[in-house]
PDB file of C-alpha atoms in Angstrom:
ATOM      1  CA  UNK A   1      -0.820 -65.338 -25.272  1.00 49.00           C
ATOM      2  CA  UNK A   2      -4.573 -64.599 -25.669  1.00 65.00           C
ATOM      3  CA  UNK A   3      -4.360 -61.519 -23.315  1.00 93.00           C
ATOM      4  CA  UNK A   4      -3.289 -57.531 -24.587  1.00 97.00           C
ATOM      5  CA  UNK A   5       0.176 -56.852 -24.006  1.00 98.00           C
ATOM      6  CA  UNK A   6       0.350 -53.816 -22.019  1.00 98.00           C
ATOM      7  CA  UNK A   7       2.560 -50.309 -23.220  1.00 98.00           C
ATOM      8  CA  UNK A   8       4.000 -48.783 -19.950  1.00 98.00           C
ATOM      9  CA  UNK A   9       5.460 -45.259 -19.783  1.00 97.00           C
ATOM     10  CA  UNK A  10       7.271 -45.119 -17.047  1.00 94.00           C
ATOM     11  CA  UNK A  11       7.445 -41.405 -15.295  1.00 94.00           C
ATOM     12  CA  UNK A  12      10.902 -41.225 -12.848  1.00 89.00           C
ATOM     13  CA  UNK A  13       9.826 -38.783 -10.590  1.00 91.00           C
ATOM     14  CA  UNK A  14      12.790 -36.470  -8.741  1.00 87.00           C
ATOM     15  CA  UNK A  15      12.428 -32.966  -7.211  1.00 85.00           C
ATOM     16  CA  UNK A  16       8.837 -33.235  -9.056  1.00 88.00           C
ATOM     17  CA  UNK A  17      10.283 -33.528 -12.280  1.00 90.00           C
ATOM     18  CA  UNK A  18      10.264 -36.797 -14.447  1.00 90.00           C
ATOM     19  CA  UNK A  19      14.023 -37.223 -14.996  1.00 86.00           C
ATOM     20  CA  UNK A  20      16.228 -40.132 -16.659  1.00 72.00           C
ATOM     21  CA  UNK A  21      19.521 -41.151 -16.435  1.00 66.00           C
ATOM     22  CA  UNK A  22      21.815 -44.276 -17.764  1.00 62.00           C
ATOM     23  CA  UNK A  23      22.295 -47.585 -15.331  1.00 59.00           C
ATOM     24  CA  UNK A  24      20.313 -45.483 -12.749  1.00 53.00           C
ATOM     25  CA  UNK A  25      23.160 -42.567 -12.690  1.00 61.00           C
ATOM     26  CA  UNK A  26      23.444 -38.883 -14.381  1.00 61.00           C
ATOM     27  CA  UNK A  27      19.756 -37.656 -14.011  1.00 66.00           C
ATOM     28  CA  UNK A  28      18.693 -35.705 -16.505  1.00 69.00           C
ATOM     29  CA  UNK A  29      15.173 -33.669 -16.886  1.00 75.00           C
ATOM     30  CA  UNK A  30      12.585 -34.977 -18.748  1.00 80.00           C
ATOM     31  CA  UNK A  31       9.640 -32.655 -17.866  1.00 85.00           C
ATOM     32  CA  UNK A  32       6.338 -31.895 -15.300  1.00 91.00           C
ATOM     33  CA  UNK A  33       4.948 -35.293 -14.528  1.00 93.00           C
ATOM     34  CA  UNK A  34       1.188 -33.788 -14.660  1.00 93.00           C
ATOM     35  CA  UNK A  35       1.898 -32.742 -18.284  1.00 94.00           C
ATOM     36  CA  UNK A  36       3.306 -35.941 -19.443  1.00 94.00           C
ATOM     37  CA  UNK A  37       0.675 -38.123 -17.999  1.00 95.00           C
ATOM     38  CA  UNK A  38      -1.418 -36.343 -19.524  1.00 95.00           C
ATOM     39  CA  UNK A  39       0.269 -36.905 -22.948  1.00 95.00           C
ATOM     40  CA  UNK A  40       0.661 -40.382 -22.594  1.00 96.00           C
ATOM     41  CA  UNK A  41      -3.341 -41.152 -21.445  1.00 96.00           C
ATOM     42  CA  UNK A  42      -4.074 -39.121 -25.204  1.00 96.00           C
ATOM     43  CA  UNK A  43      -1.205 -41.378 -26.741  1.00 96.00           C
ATOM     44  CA  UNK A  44      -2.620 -44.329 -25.779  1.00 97.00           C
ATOM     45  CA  UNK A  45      -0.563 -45.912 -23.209  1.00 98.00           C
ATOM     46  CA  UNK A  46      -2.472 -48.876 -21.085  1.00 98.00           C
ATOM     47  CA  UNK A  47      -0.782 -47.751 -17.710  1.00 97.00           C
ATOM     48  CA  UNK A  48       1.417 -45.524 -15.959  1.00 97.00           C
ATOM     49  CA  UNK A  49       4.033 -46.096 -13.815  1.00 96.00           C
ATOM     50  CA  UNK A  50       5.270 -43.293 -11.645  1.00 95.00           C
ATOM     51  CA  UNK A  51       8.812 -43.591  -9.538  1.00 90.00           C
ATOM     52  CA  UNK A  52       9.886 -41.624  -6.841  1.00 88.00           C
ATOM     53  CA  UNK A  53      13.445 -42.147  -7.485  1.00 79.00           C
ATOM     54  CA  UNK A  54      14.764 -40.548  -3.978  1.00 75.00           C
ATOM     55  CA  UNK A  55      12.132 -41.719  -1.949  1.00 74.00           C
ATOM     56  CA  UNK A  56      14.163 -44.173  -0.603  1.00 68.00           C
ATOM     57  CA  UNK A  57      17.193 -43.002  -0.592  1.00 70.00           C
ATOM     58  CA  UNK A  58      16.033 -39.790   1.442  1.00 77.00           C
ATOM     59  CA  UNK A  59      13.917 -41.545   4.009  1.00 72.00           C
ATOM     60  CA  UNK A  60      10.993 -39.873   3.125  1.00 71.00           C
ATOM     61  CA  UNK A  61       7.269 -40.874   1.227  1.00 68.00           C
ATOM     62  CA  UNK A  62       6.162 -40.214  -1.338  1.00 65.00           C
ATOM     63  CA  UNK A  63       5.299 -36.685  -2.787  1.00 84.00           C
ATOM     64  CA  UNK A  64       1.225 -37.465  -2.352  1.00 90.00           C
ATOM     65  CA  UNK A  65      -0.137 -34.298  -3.877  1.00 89.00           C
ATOM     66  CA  UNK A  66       1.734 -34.628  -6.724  1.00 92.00           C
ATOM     67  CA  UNK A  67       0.898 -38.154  -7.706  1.00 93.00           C
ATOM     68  CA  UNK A  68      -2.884 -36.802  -6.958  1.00 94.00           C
ATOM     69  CA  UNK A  69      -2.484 -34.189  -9.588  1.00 94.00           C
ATOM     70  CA  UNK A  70      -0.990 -36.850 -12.004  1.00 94.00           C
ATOM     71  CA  UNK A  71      -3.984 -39.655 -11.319  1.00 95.00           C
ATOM     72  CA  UNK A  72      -6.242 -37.065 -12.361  1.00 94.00           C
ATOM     73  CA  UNK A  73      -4.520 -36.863 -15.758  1.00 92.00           C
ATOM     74  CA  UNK A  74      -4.353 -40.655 -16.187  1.00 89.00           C
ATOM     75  CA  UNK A  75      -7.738 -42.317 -17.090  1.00 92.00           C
ATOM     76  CA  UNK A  76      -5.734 -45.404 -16.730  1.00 96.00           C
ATOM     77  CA  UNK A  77      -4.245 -47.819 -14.271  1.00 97.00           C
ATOM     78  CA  UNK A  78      -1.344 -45.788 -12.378  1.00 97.00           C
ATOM     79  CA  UNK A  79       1.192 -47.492 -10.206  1.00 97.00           C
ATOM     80  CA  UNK A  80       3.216 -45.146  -7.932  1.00 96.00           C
ATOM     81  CA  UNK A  81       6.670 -46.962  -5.909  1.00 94.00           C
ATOM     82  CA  UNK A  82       9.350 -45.074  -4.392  1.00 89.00           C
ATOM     83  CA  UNK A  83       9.548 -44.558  -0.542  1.00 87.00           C
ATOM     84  CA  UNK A  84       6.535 -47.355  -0.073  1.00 92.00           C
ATOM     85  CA  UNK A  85       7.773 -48.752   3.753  1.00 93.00           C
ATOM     86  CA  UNK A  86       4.544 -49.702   5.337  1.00 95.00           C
ATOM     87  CA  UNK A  87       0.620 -50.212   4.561  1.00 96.00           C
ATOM     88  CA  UNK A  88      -0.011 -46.556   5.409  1.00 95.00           C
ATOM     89  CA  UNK A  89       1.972 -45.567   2.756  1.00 93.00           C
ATOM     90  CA  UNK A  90       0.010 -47.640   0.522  1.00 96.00           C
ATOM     91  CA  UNK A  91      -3.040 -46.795   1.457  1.00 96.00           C
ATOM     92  CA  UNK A  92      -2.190 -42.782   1.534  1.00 94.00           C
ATOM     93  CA  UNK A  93      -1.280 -43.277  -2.534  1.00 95.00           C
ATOM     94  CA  UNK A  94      -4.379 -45.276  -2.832  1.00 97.00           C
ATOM     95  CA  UNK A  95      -6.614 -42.666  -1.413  1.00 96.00           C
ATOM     96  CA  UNK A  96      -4.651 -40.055  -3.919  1.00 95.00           C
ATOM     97  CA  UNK A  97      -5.447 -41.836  -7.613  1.00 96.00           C
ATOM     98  CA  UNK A  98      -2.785 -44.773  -7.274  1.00 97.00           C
ATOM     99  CA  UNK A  99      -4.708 -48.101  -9.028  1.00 97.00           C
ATOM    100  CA  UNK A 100      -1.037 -50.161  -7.985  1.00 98.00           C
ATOM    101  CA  UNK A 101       1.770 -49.834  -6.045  1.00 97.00           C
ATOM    102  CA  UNK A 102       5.092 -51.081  -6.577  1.00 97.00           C
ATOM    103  CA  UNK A 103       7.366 -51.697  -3.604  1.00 96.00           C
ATOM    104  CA  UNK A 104      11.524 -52.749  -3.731  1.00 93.00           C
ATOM    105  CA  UNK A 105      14.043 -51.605  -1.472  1.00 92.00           C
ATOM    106  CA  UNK A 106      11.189 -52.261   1.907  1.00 94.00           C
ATOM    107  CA  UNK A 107      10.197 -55.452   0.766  1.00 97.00           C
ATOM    108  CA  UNK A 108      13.663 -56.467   0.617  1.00 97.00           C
ATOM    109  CA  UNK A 109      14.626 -55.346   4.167  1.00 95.00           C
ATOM    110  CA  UNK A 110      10.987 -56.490   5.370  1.00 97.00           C
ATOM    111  CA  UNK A 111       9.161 -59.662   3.276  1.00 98.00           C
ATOM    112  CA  UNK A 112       6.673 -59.284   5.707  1.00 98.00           C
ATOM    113  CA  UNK A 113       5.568 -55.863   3.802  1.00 98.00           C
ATOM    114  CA  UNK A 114       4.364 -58.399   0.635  1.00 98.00           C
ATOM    115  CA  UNK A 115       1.961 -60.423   2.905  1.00 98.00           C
ATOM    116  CA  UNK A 116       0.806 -57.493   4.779  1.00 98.00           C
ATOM    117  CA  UNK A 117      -0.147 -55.441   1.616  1.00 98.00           C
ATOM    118  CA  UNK A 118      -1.515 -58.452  -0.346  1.00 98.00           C
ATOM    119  CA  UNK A 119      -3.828 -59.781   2.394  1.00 98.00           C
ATOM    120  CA  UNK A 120      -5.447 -56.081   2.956  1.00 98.00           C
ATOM    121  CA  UNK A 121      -5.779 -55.465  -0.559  1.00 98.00           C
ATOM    122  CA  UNK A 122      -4.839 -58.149  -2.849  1.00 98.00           C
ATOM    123  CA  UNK A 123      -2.137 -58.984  -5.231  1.00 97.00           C
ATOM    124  CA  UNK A 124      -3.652 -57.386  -7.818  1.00 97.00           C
ATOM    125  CA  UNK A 125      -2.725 -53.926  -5.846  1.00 98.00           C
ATOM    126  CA  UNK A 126       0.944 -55.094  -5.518  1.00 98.00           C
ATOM    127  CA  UNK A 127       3.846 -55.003  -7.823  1.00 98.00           C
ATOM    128  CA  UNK A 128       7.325 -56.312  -7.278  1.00 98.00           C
ATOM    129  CA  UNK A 129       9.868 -53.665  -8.413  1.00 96.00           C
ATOM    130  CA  UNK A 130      12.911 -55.904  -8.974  1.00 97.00           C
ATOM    131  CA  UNK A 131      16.090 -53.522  -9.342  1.00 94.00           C
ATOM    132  CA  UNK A 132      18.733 -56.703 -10.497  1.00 96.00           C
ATOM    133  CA  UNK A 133      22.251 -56.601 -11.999  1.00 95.00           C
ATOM    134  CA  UNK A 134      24.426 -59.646 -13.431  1.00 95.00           C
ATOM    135  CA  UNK A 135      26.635 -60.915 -10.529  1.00 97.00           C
ATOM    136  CA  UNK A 136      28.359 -64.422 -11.884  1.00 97.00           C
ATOM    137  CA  UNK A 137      28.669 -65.305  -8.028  1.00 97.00           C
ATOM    138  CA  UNK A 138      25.127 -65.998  -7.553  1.00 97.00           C
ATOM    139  CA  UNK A 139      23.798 -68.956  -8.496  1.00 97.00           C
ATOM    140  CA  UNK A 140      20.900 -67.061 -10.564  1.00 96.00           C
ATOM    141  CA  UNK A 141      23.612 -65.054 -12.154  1.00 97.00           C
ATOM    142  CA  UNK A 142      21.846 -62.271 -10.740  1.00 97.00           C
ATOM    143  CA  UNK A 143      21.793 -59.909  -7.827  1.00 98.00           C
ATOM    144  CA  UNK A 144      19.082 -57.963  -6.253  1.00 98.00           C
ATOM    145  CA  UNK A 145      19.637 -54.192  -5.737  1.00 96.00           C
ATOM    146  CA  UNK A 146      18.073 -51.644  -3.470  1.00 92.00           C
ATOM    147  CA  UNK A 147      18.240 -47.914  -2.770  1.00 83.00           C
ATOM    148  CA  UNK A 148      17.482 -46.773  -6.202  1.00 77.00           C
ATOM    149  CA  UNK A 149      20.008 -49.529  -7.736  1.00 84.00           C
ATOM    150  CA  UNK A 150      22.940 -48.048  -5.552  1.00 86.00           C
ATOM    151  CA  UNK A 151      22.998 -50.787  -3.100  1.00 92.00           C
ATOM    152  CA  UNK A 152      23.766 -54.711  -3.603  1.00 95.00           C
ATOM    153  CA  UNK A 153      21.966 -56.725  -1.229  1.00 97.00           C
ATOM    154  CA  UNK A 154      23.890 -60.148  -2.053  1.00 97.00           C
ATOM    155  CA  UNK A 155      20.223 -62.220  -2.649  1.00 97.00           C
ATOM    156  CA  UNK A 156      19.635 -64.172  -5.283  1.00 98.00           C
ATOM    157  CA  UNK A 157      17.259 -62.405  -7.563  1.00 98.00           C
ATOM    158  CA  UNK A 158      15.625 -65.752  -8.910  1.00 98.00           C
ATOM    159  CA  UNK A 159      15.233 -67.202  -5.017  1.00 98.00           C
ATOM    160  CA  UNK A 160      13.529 -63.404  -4.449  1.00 98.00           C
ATOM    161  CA  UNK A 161      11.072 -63.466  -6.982  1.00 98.00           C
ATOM    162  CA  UNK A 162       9.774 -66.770  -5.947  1.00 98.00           C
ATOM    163  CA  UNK A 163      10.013 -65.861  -2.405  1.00 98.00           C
ATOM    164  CA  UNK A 164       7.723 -62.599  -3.032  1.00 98.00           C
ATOM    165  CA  UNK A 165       5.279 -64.333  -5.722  1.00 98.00           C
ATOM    166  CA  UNK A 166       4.670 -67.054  -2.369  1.00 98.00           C
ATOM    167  CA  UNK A 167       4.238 -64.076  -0.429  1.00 98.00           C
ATOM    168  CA  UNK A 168       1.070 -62.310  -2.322  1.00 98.00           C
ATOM    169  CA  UNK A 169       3.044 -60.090  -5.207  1.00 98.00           C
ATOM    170  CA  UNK A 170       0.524 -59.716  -8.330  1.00 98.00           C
ATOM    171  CA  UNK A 171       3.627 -59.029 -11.054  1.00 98.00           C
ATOM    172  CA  UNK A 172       7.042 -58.204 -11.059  1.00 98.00           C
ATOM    173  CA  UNK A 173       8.450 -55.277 -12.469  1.00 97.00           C
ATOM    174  CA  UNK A 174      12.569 -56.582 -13.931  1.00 96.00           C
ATOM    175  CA  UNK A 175      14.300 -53.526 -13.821  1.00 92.00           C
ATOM    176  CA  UNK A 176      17.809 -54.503 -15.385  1.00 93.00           C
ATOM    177  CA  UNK A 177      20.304 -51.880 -14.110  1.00 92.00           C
ATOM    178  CA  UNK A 178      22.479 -53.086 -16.747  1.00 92.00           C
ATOM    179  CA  UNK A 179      20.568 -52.300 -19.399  1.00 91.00           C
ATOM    180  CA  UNK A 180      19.295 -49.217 -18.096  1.00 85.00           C
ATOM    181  CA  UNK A 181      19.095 -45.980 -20.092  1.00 78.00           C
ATOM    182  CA  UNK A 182      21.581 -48.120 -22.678  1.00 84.00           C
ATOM    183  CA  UNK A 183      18.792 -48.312 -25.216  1.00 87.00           C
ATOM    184  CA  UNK A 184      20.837 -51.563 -26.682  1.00 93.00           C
ATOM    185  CA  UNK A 185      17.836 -53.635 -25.919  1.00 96.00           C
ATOM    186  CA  UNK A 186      16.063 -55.188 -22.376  1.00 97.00           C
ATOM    187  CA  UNK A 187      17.841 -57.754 -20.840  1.00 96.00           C
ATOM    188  CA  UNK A 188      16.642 -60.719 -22.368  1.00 97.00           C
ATOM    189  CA  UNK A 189      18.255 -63.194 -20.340  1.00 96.00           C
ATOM    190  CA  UNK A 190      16.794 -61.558 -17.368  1.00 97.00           C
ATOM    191  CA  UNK A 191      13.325 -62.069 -18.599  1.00 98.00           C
ATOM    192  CA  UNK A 192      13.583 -65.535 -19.664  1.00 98.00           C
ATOM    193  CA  UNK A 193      15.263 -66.389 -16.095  1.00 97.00           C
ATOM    194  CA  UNK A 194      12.737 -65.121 -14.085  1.00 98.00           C
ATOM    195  CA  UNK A 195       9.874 -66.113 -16.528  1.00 98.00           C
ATOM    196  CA  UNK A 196      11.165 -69.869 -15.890  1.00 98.00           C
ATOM    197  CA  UNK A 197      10.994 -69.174 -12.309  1.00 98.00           C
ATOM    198  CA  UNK A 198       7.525 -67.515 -11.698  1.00 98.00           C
ATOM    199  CA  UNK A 199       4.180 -67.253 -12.790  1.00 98.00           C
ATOM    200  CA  UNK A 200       2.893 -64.129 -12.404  1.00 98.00           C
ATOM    201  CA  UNK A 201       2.868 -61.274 -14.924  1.00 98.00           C
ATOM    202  CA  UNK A 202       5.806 -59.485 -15.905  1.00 98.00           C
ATOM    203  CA  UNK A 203       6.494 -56.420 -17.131  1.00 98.00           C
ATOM    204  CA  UNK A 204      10.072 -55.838 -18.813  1.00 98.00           C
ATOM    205  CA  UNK A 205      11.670 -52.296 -18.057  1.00 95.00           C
ATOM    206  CA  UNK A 206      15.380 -51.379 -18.786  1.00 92.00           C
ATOM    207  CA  UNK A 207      17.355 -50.891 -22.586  1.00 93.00           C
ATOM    208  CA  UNK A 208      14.189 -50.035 -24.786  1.00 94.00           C
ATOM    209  CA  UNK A 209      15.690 -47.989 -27.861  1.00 94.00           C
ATOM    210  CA  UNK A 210      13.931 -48.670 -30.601  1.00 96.00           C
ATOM    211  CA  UNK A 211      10.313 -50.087 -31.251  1.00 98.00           C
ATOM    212  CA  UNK A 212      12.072 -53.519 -32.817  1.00 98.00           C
ATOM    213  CA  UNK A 213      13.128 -53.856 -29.308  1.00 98.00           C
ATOM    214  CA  UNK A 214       9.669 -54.732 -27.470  1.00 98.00           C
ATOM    215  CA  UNK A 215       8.897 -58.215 -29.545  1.00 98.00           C
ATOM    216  CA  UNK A 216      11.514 -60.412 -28.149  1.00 98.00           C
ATOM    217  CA  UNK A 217      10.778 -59.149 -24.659  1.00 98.00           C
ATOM    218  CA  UNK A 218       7.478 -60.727 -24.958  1.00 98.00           C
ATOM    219  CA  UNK A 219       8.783 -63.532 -26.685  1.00 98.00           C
ATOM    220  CA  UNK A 220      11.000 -63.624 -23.511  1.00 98.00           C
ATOM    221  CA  UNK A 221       8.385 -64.063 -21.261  1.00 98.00           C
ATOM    222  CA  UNK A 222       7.023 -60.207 -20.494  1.00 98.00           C
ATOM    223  CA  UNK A 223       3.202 -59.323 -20.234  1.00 98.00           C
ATOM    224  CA  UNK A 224       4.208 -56.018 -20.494  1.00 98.00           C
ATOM    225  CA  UNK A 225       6.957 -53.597 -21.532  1.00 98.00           C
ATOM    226  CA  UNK A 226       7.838 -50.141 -19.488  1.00 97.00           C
ATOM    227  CA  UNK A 227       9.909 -47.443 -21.460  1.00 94.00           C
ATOM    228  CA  UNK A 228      10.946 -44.085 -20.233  1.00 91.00           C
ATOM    229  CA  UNK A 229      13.725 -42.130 -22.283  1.00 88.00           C
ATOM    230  CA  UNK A 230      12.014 -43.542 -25.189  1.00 91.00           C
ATOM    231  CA  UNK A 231       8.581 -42.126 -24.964  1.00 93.00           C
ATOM    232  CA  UNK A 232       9.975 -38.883 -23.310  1.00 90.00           C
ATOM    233  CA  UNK A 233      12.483 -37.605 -25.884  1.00 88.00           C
ATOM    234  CA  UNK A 234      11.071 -40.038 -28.643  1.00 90.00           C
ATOM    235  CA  UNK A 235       7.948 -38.642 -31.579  1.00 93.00           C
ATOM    236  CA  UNK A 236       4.919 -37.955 -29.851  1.00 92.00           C
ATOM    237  CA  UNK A 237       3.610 -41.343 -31.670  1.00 96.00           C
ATOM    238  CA  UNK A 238       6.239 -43.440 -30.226  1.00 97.00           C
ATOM    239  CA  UNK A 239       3.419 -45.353 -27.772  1.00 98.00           C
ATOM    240  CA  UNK A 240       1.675 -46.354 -31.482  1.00 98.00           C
ATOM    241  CA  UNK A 241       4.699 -47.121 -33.335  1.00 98.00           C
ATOM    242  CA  UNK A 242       5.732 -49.552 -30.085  1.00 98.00           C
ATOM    243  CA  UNK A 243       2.338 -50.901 -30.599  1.00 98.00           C
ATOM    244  CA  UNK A 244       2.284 -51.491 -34.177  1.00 98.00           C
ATOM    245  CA  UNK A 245       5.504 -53.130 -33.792  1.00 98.00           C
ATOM    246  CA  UNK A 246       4.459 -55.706 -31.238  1.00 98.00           C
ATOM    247  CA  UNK A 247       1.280 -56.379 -33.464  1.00 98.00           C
ATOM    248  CA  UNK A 248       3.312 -56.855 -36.160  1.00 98.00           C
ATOM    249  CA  UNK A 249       5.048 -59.645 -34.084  1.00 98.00           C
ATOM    250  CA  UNK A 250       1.496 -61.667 -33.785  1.00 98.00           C
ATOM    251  CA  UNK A 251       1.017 -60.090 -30.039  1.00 98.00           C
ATOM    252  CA  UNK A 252      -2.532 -58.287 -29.171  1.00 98.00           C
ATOM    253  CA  UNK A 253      -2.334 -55.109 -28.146  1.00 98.00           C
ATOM    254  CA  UNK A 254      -5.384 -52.456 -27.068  1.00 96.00           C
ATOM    255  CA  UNK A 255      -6.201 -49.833 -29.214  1.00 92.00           C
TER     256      UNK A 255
END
């Protein structure tokens, strides 16, 4: 794997706060988005991720002024998801600072929404947030949730991935509910499932607790690794130590 791996903070955006929780439940505050971005561009991260948590689940978009403000704190790649239900929306967060956008619950209830963002914009515009829990019933072993992780939908997440990456999707964001907030460790399994199954990039989100942790994500499969509680309540040179530690593991990183 010739190519950087990429150190994602990821900012869970509620009320205009950056919050956290465990398995997706319990939110608690993490601080002003603005400020943290801001942080994490001077720490080094390679992108930003930035979650409207509620979007979805209160029918509305995304807060645009506020991922405005952020964008111009980030001199790096920011992808904004939460709320995202139709090319408007995408273009609305483009035209405010977003580099990426990252859709879920929408795509779910409307595939259509991959094709129709991809062909206007590309795939490199497009990430696949994939909200997924074990379910033994499946034949993946895995289930695809929506609404913010609240929801099961009953699809296969391995059949959904390869659905979306035939549909224009540029990478796919695993979120495993599961491991969520644990910080036990991602959801290796998870990785190496979806890694067998599709060949865009991925970037592994869910369980980080520890820099040791990031290594066999990659070895996994990931392009990429997303933290949150981690970087938020962790040293301010927790984005360096992460780094070190996948370097130490033989993987690039940027510096």
């Amino acid at each position: 794997m010739s190519t950087a791996i990429r150190v994602i903070p990821c900012l869970d955006v509620n009320n205009g706060r950056v919050v956290k929780g465990v398995n997706f439940e319990n939110l608690r505050d993490a601080g002003d988005p603005v400020e943290l971005a801001h942080r994490y561009n001077a720490a080094g991260a390679d992108e930003l991720t930035f979650l409207d948590v509620t979007a979805t689940t209160e029918n509305r978009d995304t807060t645009y002024d506020l991922v405005n403000a952020t964008s111009k704190q980030a001199f790096i790649p920011l992808t904004v998801g939460g709320g995202i239900r139709s090319v408007e929306h995408v273009e609305q967060l483009l035209r405010n600072g977003a580099d990426k956008v990252s859709v879920s619950s929408a795509a779910v209830s409307n595939p259509e929404l991959i094709n129709e963002i991809s062909q206007r914009w590309g795939a490199q515009v497009l990430v696949l947030s994939l909200d997924a829990r074990a379910n033994p019933e499946l034949p993946s072993g895995y289930e695809v949730m929506i609404k913010g992780g609240q929801e099961g939908t009953g699809k296969d997440a391995i059949e959904w991935v390869k659905e979306a990456e035939e549909r224009g999707v540029g990478e796919i964001l695993i979120n495993s509910i599961d491991a969520d907030g644990t910080r036990d460790g991602f959801d290796l399994a998870m990785i190496r499932a979806i890694r067998a199954a599709v060949g865009v990039p991925l970037i592994a989100s869910g369980g980080a607790g520890e820099p040791a942790h990031f290594p066999p994500a990659i070895e996994a499969g990931a392009n990429a690794v997303l933290a949150a509680s981690l970087f938020h309540y962790g040293p301010d040179d927790m984005i360096k130590q992460v780094k070190d530690a996948i370097e130490a593991a033989g993987y690039p990183v940027r510096r």
